[in-house]
Amino acid sequence: MAIQEYLRRVFPGSAEDFCQKAGKALQEGDKLFVVTANPEILMKAEGNAEIRRLLLDEETAVVPDGISVVRAMQQLSLPVTERITGVDLAQRLLDMAGQAEKSVYLLGAKEEVVSALAKKLKLRYPRMEVRYKNGYGKDKDADFQEIVQAQPDLVLVALGVPAQELLIARYLDQFQKGVFIGVGGSFDVLSGSKRRAPSFFVKTNTEWLYRIVREPSRLKRFYESNVKFLGEIRRESKK
């Protein structure tokens, strides 16, 4: 299947527009599964039927997390406004949940990272119910069953692409409500354990470059996802 079929499902509006949509679901007790689409998950979809299914599901909200996705949509003449990053969306929803005294479950990252984020949230929003579990348990399905039992209003899963999305999708039918997002390495930034790229890189959409310079080991992963992704988009745009 052509990648542009997944891109046709991507939310075309602004980050503010989507935050309002997700915030409304949070406030009103609706169910919303958000996939922050980057080149990695779009490329993996080609070889994984489960990923294809969740990206094409009309109930899944897909947002463009990454400037490469935005550029690809522009090249294919698909409507898009701007990138909507997982870390920014997660921060906005955590603030909304705190202000509305909603319940939150955090799954993923190292124990010291996720516990630091939970503590930070409780200090800022004492009436927010925050539960968490690190991402190093051997049985992720058992971990997620605990979330099913809790039925929280907001679930952030930081287990990496595409494991976090596939895990959420497996259990989504067992929830009556809740906003669910796979957020990758966002807990490191949100907890203060790791600095986000300086504002210059954020504003110029070059956070990827900052991360590669800081962590050269990311270069191979960047090539396998972003570079091959853009090559595929060029081929599709010529058809």
PDB file of C-alpha atoms in Angstrom:
ATOM      1  CA  MET A   1       0.000   0.000   0.000  1.00  0.00           C
ATOM      2  CA  ALA A   2       1.253   3.500  -0.822  1.00  0.00           C
ATOM      3  CA  ILE A   3       2.345   5.642   2.124  1.00  0.00           C
ATOM      4  CA  GLN A   4       0.115   8.441   0.882  1.00  0.00           C
ATOM      5  CA  GLU A   5      -2.897   6.332   1.864  1.00  0.00           C
ATOM      6  CA  TYR A   6      -1.824   6.696   5.500  1.00  0.00           C
ATOM      7  CA  LEU A   7      -1.021  10.372   5.011  1.00  0.00           C
ATOM      8  CA  ARG A   8      -4.554  11.027   3.787  1.00  0.00           C
ATOM      9  CA  ARG A   9      -5.709  10.242   7.331  1.00  0.00           C
ATOM     10  CA  VAL A  10      -3.424  12.804   8.981  1.00  0.00           C
ATOM     11  CA  PHE A  11      -5.101  15.710  10.771  1.00  0.00           C
ATOM     12  CA  PRO A  12      -4.759  18.744   8.491  1.00  0.00           C
ATOM     13  CA  GLY A  13      -5.265  21.536  11.026  1.00  0.00           C
ATOM     14  CA  SER A  14      -3.043  23.369  13.483  1.00  0.00           C
ATOM     15  CA  ALA A  15      -1.574  22.053  16.724  1.00  0.00           C
ATOM     16  CA  GLU A  16      -3.939  24.349  18.623  1.00  0.00           C
ATOM     17  CA  ASP A  17      -6.934  22.956  16.727  1.00  0.00           C
ATOM     18  CA  PHE A  18      -5.966  19.393  17.590  1.00  0.00           C
ATOM     19  CA  CYS A  19      -5.261  20.229  21.236  1.00  0.00           C
ATOM     20  CA  GLN A  20      -8.786  21.605  21.478  1.00  0.00           C
ATOM     21  CA  LYS A  21     -10.199  18.448  19.902  1.00  0.00           C
ATOM     22  CA  ALA A  22      -8.257  16.155  22.242  1.00  0.00           C
ATOM     23  CA  GLY A  23      -9.027  18.372  25.234  1.00  0.00           C
ATOM     24  CA  LYS A  24     -12.739  18.167  24.450  1.00  0.00           C
ATOM     25  CA  ALA A  25     -12.546  14.363  24.414  1.00  0.00           C
ATOM     26  CA  LEU A  26     -10.719  14.455  27.747  1.00  0.00           C
ATOM     27  CA  GLN A  27     -13.234  16.803  29.340  1.00  0.00           C
ATOM     28  CA  GLU A  28     -16.330  15.013  28.058  1.00  0.00           C
ATOM     29  CA  GLY A  29     -15.205  11.453  28.773  1.00  0.00           C
ATOM     30  CA  ASP A  30     -14.963  10.375  25.143  1.00  0.00           C
ATOM     31  CA  LYS A  31     -12.445   7.846  23.826  1.00  0.00           C
ATOM     32  CA  LEU A  32      -9.655   9.017  21.530  1.00  0.00           C
ATOM     33  CA  PHE A  33      -6.581   7.123  20.330  1.00  0.00           C
ATOM     34  CA  VAL A  34      -3.909   9.458  18.966  1.00  0.00           C
ATOM     35  CA  VAL A  35      -1.028   8.262  16.795  1.00  0.00           C
ATOM     36  CA  THR A  36       1.763  10.819  16.456  1.00  0.00           C
ATOM     37  CA  ALA A  37       2.898   9.744  13.010  1.00  0.00           C
ATOM     38  CA  ASN A  38       6.585   9.992  12.158  1.00  0.00           C
ATOM     39  CA  PRO A  39       8.428   8.426   9.210  1.00  0.00           C
ATOM     40  CA  GLU A  40       9.393   5.414  11.314  1.00  0.00           C
ATOM     41  CA  ILE A  41       5.865   4.173  11.988  1.00  0.00           C
ATOM     42  CA  LEU A  42       4.756   4.982   8.427  1.00  0.00           C
ATOM     43  CA  MET A  43       7.611   2.919   6.981  1.00  0.00           C
ATOM     44  CA  LYS A  44       7.012   0.041   9.400  1.00  0.00           C
ATOM     45  CA  ALA A  45       3.351  -0.053   8.351  1.00  0.00           C
ATOM     46  CA  GLU A  46       4.380  -1.444   4.979  1.00  0.00           C
ATOM     47  CA  GLY A  47       5.516  -4.678   6.595  1.00  0.00           C
ATOM     48  CA  ASN A  48       3.063  -4.903   9.489  1.00  0.00           C
ATOM     49  CA  ALA A  49      -0.670  -5.471   9.000  1.00  0.00           C
ATOM     50  CA  GLU A  50      -1.503  -4.411  12.562  1.00  0.00           C
ATOM     51  CA  ILE A  51       0.150  -1.025  12.108  1.00  0.00           C
ATOM     52  CA  ARG A  52      -1.607  -0.581   8.763  1.00  0.00           C
ATOM     53  CA  ARG A  53      -4.925  -1.390  10.391  1.00  0.00           C
ATOM     54  CA  LEU A  54      -4.582   1.132  13.211  1.00  0.00           C
ATOM     55  CA  LEU A  55      -3.351   3.910  10.894  1.00  0.00           C
ATOM     56  CA  LEU A  56      -6.299   3.407   8.539  1.00  0.00           C
ATOM     57  CA  ASP A  57      -8.913   2.950  11.276  1.00  0.00           C
ATOM     58  CA  GLU A  58     -11.400   5.836  11.147  1.00  0.00           C
ATOM     59  CA  GLU A  59     -11.439   5.876  14.958  1.00  0.00           C
ATOM     60  CA  THR A  60      -7.700   6.623  15.143  1.00  0.00           C
ATOM     61  CA  ALA A  61      -6.609  10.260  15.146  1.00  0.00           C
ATOM     62  CA  VAL A  62      -3.306  10.600  13.271  1.00  0.00           C
ATOM     63  CA  VAL A  63      -1.207  13.752  13.639  1.00  0.00           C
ATOM     64  CA  PRO A  64       2.007  14.771  11.812  1.00  0.00           C
ATOM     65  CA  ASP A  65       4.780  14.409  14.377  1.00  0.00           C
ATOM     66  CA  GLY A  66       7.846  15.347  12.370  1.00  0.00           C
ATOM     67  CA  ILE A  67       8.722  17.878   9.713  1.00  0.00           C
ATOM     68  CA  SER A  68       9.405  15.076   7.207  1.00  0.00           C
ATOM     69  CA  VAL A  69       5.754  14.062   7.394  1.00  0.00           C
ATOM     70  CA  VAL A  70       4.642  17.657   6.829  1.00  0.00           C
ATOM     71  CA  ARG A  71       7.000  18.026   3.856  1.00  0.00           C
ATOM     72  CA  ALA A  72       5.792  14.718   2.410  1.00  0.00           C
ATOM     73  CA  MET A  73       2.173  15.818   2.608  1.00  0.00           C
ATOM     74  CA  GLN A  74       2.998  19.105   0.921  1.00  0.00           C
ATOM     75  CA  GLN A  75       4.832  17.255  -1.856  1.00  0.00           C
ATOM     76  CA  LEU A  76       1.790  15.027  -2.387  1.00  0.00           C
ATOM     77  CA  SER A  77      -0.548  18.060  -2.334  1.00  0.00           C
ATOM     78  CA  LEU A  78      -2.325  16.838   0.804  1.00  0.00           C
ATOM     79  CA  PRO A  79      -3.728  19.434   3.236  1.00  0.00           C
ATOM     80  CA  VAL A  80      -1.491  20.073   6.261  1.00  0.00           C
ATOM     81  CA  THR A  81      -0.829  23.075   8.484  1.00  0.00           C
ATOM     82  CA  GLU A  82       2.090  22.235  10.769  1.00  0.00           C
ATOM     83  CA  ARG A  83       3.705  19.448  12.731  1.00  0.00           C
ATOM     84  CA  ILE A  84       2.059  18.404  15.990  1.00  0.00           C
ATOM     85  CA  THR A  85       4.713  16.930  18.243  1.00  0.00           C
ATOM     86  CA  GLY A  86       3.986  14.247  20.797  1.00  0.00           C
ATOM     87  CA  VAL A  87       5.860  16.021  23.574  1.00  0.00           C
ATOM     88  CA  ASP A  88       3.943  19.281  23.108  1.00  0.00           C
ATOM     89  CA  LEU A  89       0.608  17.498  22.853  1.00  0.00           C
ATOM     90  CA  ALA A  90       1.369  15.418  25.947  1.00  0.00           C
ATOM     91  CA  GLN A  91       2.288  18.535  27.939  1.00  0.00           C
ATOM     92  CA  ARG A  92      -0.894  20.333  26.928  1.00  0.00           C
ATOM     93  CA  LEU A  93      -3.097  17.352  27.802  1.00  0.00           C
ATOM     94  CA  LEU A  94      -1.379  16.807  31.146  1.00  0.00           C
ATOM     95  CA  ASP A  95      -2.047  20.449  32.000  1.00  0.00           C
ATOM     96  CA  MET A  96      -5.681  20.119  30.915  1.00  0.00           C
ATOM     97  CA  ALA A  97      -6.057  16.938  32.953  1.00  0.00           C
ATOM     98  CA  GLY A  98      -4.504  18.601  35.994  1.00  0.00           C
ATOM     99  CA  GLN A  99      -6.728  21.651  35.785  1.00  0.00           C
ATOM    100  CA  ALA A 100      -9.826  19.480  35.380  1.00  0.00           C
ATOM    101  CA  GLU A 101      -8.734  17.085  38.168  1.00  0.00           C
ATOM    102  CA  LYS A 102      -8.736  14.103  35.811  1.00  0.00           C
ATOM    103  CA  SER A 103      -6.908  10.801  36.301  1.00  0.00           C
ATOM    104  CA  VAL A 104      -3.685   9.995  34.455  1.00  0.00           C
ATOM    105  CA  TYR A 105      -1.658   6.819  33.884  1.00  0.00           C
ATOM    106  CA  LEU A 106       1.964   6.961  32.728  1.00  0.00           C
ATOM    107  CA  LEU A 107       3.559   3.797  31.323  1.00  0.00           C
ATOM    108  CA  GLY A 108       7.148   3.631  30.167  1.00  0.00           C
ATOM    109  CA  ALA A 109      10.696   4.978  30.579  1.00  0.00           C
ATOM    110  CA  LYS A 110      13.069   4.248  33.457  1.00  0.00           C
ATOM    111  CA  GLU A 111      11.736   4.155  37.013  1.00  0.00           C
ATOM    112  CA  GLU A 112      13.588   7.318  38.016  1.00  0.00           C
ATOM    113  CA  VAL A 113      12.226   9.157  34.976  1.00  0.00           C
ATOM    114  CA  VAL A 114       8.556   8.194  35.180  1.00  0.00           C
ATOM    115  CA  SER A 115       8.467   8.591  38.971  1.00  0.00           C
ATOM    116  CA  ALA A 116      10.017  12.052  38.654  1.00  0.00           C
ATOM    117  CA  LEU A 117       7.337  13.032  36.140  1.00  0.00           C
ATOM    118  CA  ALA A 118       4.581  11.697  38.395  1.00  0.00           C
ATOM    119  CA  LYS A 119       5.987  13.656  41.344  1.00  0.00           C
ATOM    120  CA  LYS A 120       6.240  16.814  39.266  1.00  0.00           C
ATOM    121  CA  LEU A 121       2.608  16.479  38.190  1.00  0.00           C
ATOM    122  CA  LYS A 122       1.388  15.877  41.737  1.00  0.00           C
ATOM    123  CA  LEU A 123       3.227  18.947  42.978  1.00  0.00           C
ATOM    124  CA  ARG A 124       1.689  21.091  40.249  1.00  0.00           C
ATOM    125  CA  TYR A 125      -1.775  19.538  40.448  1.00  0.00           C
ATOM    126  CA  PRO A 126      -2.359  18.052  43.932  1.00  0.00           C
ATOM    127  CA  ARG A 127      -5.897  16.934  43.076  1.00  0.00           C
ATOM    128  CA  MET A 128      -4.828  15.050  39.952  1.00  0.00           C
ATOM    129  CA  GLU A 129      -4.823  11.260  40.310  1.00  0.00           C
ATOM    130  CA  VAL A 130      -1.514  10.011  38.876  1.00  0.00           C
ATOM    131  CA  ARG A 131      -0.537   6.369  38.540  1.00  0.00           C
ATOM    132  CA  TYR A 132       2.551   5.097  36.770  1.00  0.00           C
ATOM    133  CA  LYS A 133       4.702   2.102  35.905  1.00  0.00           C
ATOM    134  CA  ASN A 134       8.135   2.021  34.317  1.00  0.00           C
ATOM    135  CA  GLY A 135       8.709   0.480  30.910  1.00  0.00           C
ATOM    136  CA  TYR A 136      11.003  -2.328  32.024  1.00  0.00           C
ATOM    137  CA  GLY A 137       8.423  -4.894  33.130  1.00  0.00           C
ATOM    138  CA  LYS A 138       8.697  -8.198  31.266  1.00  0.00           C
ATOM    139  CA  ASP A 139       4.946  -8.550  30.673  1.00  0.00           C
ATOM    140  CA  LYS A 140       3.631  -5.384  29.017  1.00  0.00           C
ATOM    141  CA  ASP A 141       0.198  -6.945  28.553  1.00  0.00           C
ATOM    142  CA  ALA A 142      -0.081  -7.501  32.315  1.00  0.00           C
ATOM    143  CA  ASP A 143       1.023  -3.909  32.862  1.00  0.00           C
ATOM    144  CA  PHE A 144      -1.680  -2.682  30.521  1.00  0.00           C
ATOM    145  CA  GLN A 145      -4.315  -4.807  32.231  1.00  0.00           C
ATOM    146  CA  GLU A 146      -3.690  -2.662  35.310  1.00  0.00           C
ATOM    147  CA  ILE A 147      -4.531   0.389  33.210  1.00  0.00           C
ATOM    148  CA  VAL A 148      -7.720  -1.328  32.018  1.00  0.00           C
ATOM    149  CA  GLN A 149      -8.696  -1.849  35.635  1.00  0.00           C
ATOM    150  CA  ALA A 150      -7.991   1.795  36.506  1.00  0.00           C
ATOM    151  CA  GLN A 151      -9.929   3.253  33.503  1.00  0.00           C
ATOM    152  CA  PRO A 152      -8.039   6.602  33.644  1.00  0.00           C
ATOM    153  CA  ASP A 153      -8.935   9.710  31.667  1.00  0.00           C
ATOM    154  CA  LEU A 154      -5.513  10.114  30.035  1.00  0.00           C
ATOM    155  CA  VAL A 155      -3.000   7.375  29.201  1.00  0.00           C
ATOM    156  CA  LEU A 156       0.507   8.200  27.982  1.00  0.00           C
ATOM    157  CA  VAL A 157       2.619   5.240  26.842  1.00  0.00           C
ATOM    158  CA  ALA A 158       6.349   5.750  26.325  1.00  0.00           C
ATOM    159  CA  LEU A 159       7.606   2.427  24.959  1.00  0.00           C
ATOM    160  CA  GLY A 160       8.846   3.495  21.526  1.00  0.00           C
ATOM    161  CA  VAL A 161       7.399   3.140  18.035  1.00  0.00           C
ATOM    162  CA  PRO A 162       5.528   0.969  17.162  1.00  0.00           C
ATOM    163  CA  ALA A 163       5.328  -1.091  20.378  1.00  0.00           C
ATOM    164  CA  GLN A 164       3.427   1.635  22.244  1.00  0.00           C
ATOM    165  CA  GLU A 165       0.792   2.045  19.512  1.00  0.00           C
ATOM    166  CA  LEU A 166       0.284  -1.703  19.060  1.00  0.00           C
ATOM    167  CA  LEU A 167      -0.135  -2.173  22.812  1.00  0.00           C
ATOM    168  CA  ILE A 168      -2.748   0.565  23.056  1.00  0.00           C
ATOM    169  CA  ALA A 169      -4.623  -0.776  20.013  1.00  0.00           C
ATOM    170  CA  ARG A 170      -4.825  -4.283  21.517  1.00  0.00           C
ATOM    171  CA  TYR A 171      -6.732  -3.081  24.573  1.00  0.00           C
ATOM    172  CA  LEU A 172      -8.601  -0.037  23.318  1.00  0.00           C
ATOM    173  CA  ASP A 173     -11.938  -1.851  23.154  1.00  0.00           C
ATOM    174  CA  GLN A 174     -11.715  -2.554  26.885  1.00  0.00           C
ATOM    175  CA  PHE A 175     -11.974   1.132  27.784  1.00  0.00           C
ATOM    176  CA  GLN A 176     -15.146   3.150  28.088  1.00  0.00           C
ATOM    177  CA  LYS A 177     -13.350   6.503  27.912  1.00  0.00           C
ATOM    178  CA  GLY A 178      -9.904   8.059  27.785  1.00  0.00           C
ATOM    179  CA  VAL A 179      -7.372   9.780  25.570  1.00  0.00           C
ATOM    180  CA  PHE A 180      -4.491   7.460  24.613  1.00  0.00           C
ATOM    181  CA  ILE A 181      -1.184   8.561  23.106  1.00  0.00           C
ATOM    182  CA  GLY A 182       2.144   6.857  22.429  1.00  0.00           C
ATOM    183  CA  VAL A 183       4.755   9.460  23.332  1.00  0.00           C
ATOM    184  CA  GLY A 184       8.152   7.824  22.701  1.00  0.00           C
ATOM    185  CA  GLY A 185      10.908   9.497  24.704  1.00  0.00           C
ATOM    186  CA  SER A 186       8.748  12.393  25.917  1.00  0.00           C
ATOM    187  CA  PHE A 187       8.867  11.392  29.599  1.00  0.00           C
ATOM    188  CA  ASP A 188      12.580  12.251  29.672  1.00  0.00           C
ATOM    189  CA  VAL A 189      11.816  15.805  28.566  1.00  0.00           C
ATOM    190  CA  LEU A 190       8.583  16.271  30.526  1.00  0.00           C
ATOM    191  CA  SER A 191      10.192  15.073  33.765  1.00  0.00           C
ATOM    192  CA  GLY A 192      13.186  17.365  33.326  1.00  0.00           C
ATOM    193  CA  SER A 193      15.552  14.385  33.108  1.00  0.00           C
ATOM    194  CA  LYS A 194      16.688  15.411  29.640  1.00  0.00           C
ATOM    195  CA  ARG A 195      16.767  18.785  27.944  1.00  0.00           C
ATOM    196  CA  ARG A 196      14.708  19.337  24.854  1.00  0.00           C
ATOM    197  CA  ALA A 197      16.528  20.801  21.864  1.00  0.00           C
ATOM    198  CA  PRO A 198      17.149  24.573  22.210  1.00  0.00           C
ATOM    199  CA  SER A 199      14.360  26.788  20.864  1.00  0.00           C
ATOM    200  CA  PHE A 200      16.317  27.543  17.675  1.00  0.00           C
ATOM    201  CA  PHE A 201      16.149  23.887  16.639  1.00  0.00           C
ATOM    202  CA  VAL A 202      12.469  23.633  17.618  1.00  0.00           C
ATOM    203  CA  LYS A 203      11.499  26.750  15.649  1.00  0.00           C
ATOM    204  CA  THR A 204      13.484  25.710  12.572  1.00  0.00           C
ATOM    205  CA  ASN A 205      12.168  22.121  12.638  1.00  0.00           C
ATOM    206  CA  THR A 206      15.679  20.707  13.029  1.00  0.00           C
ATOM    207  CA  GLU A 207      15.326  18.917  16.365  1.00  0.00           C
ATOM    208  CA  TRP A 208      16.314  15.736  14.507  1.00  0.00           C
ATOM    209  CA  LEU A 209      19.728  17.280  13.769  1.00  0.00           C
ATOM    210  CA  TYR A 210      20.234  18.269  17.406  1.00  0.00           C
ATOM    211  CA  ARG A 211      19.419  14.726  18.546  1.00  0.00           C
ATOM    212  CA  ILE A 212      21.819  13.163  16.047  1.00  0.00           C
ATOM    213  CA  VAL A 213      24.646  15.490  17.088  1.00  0.00           C
ATOM    214  CA  ARG A 214      24.009  14.670  20.739  1.00  0.00           C
ATOM    215  CA  GLU A 215      23.518  10.955  20.072  1.00  0.00           C
ATOM    216  CA  PRO A 216      25.346   9.831  16.891  1.00  0.00           C
ATOM    217  CA  SER A 217      23.995   6.313  17.382  1.00  0.00           C
ATOM    218  CA  ARG A 218      20.661   7.670  16.102  1.00  0.00           C
ATOM    219  CA  LEU A 219      22.105   8.177  12.620  1.00  0.00           C
ATOM    220  CA  LYS A 220      21.383   4.649  11.370  1.00  0.00           C
ATOM    221  CA  ARG A 221      17.811   4.810  12.660  1.00  0.00           C
ATOM    222  CA  PHE A 222      17.389   8.218  11.009  1.00  0.00           C
ATOM    223  CA  TYR A 223      18.557   6.801   7.680  1.00  0.00           C
ATOM    224  CA  GLU A 224      16.308   3.750   7.909  1.00  0.00           C
ATOM    225  CA  SER A 225      13.240   5.877   8.617  1.00  0.00           C
ATOM    226  CA  ASN A 226      13.521   9.482   7.409  1.00  0.00           C
ATOM    227  CA  VAL A 227      15.846   9.130   4.412  1.00  0.00           C
ATOM    228  CA  LYS A 228      14.122   6.051   2.986  1.00  0.00           C
ATOM    229  CA  PHE A 229      10.743   7.637   3.741  1.00  0.00           C
ATOM    230  CA  LEU A 230      11.530  10.745   1.706  1.00  0.00           C
ATOM    231  CA  GLY A 231      12.827   8.564  -1.131  1.00  0.00           C
ATOM    232  CA  GLU A 232       9.539   6.637  -1.154  1.00  0.00           C
ATOM    233  CA  ILE A 233       7.548   9.877  -1.158  1.00  0.00           C
ATOM    234  CA  ARG A 234       9.523  11.129  -4.183  1.00  0.00           C
ATOM    235  CA  ARG A 235       8.660   7.918  -6.036  1.00  0.00           C
ATOM    236  CA  GLU A 236       4.984   8.174  -5.139  1.00  0.00           C
ATOM    237  CA  SER A 237       4.764  11.843  -6.146  1.00  0.00           C
ATOM    238  CA  LYS A 238       5.945  10.954  -9.677  1.00  0.00           C
ATOM    239  CA  LYS A 239       3.245   8.351 -10.271  1.00  0.00           C
TER     240      LYS A 239
END
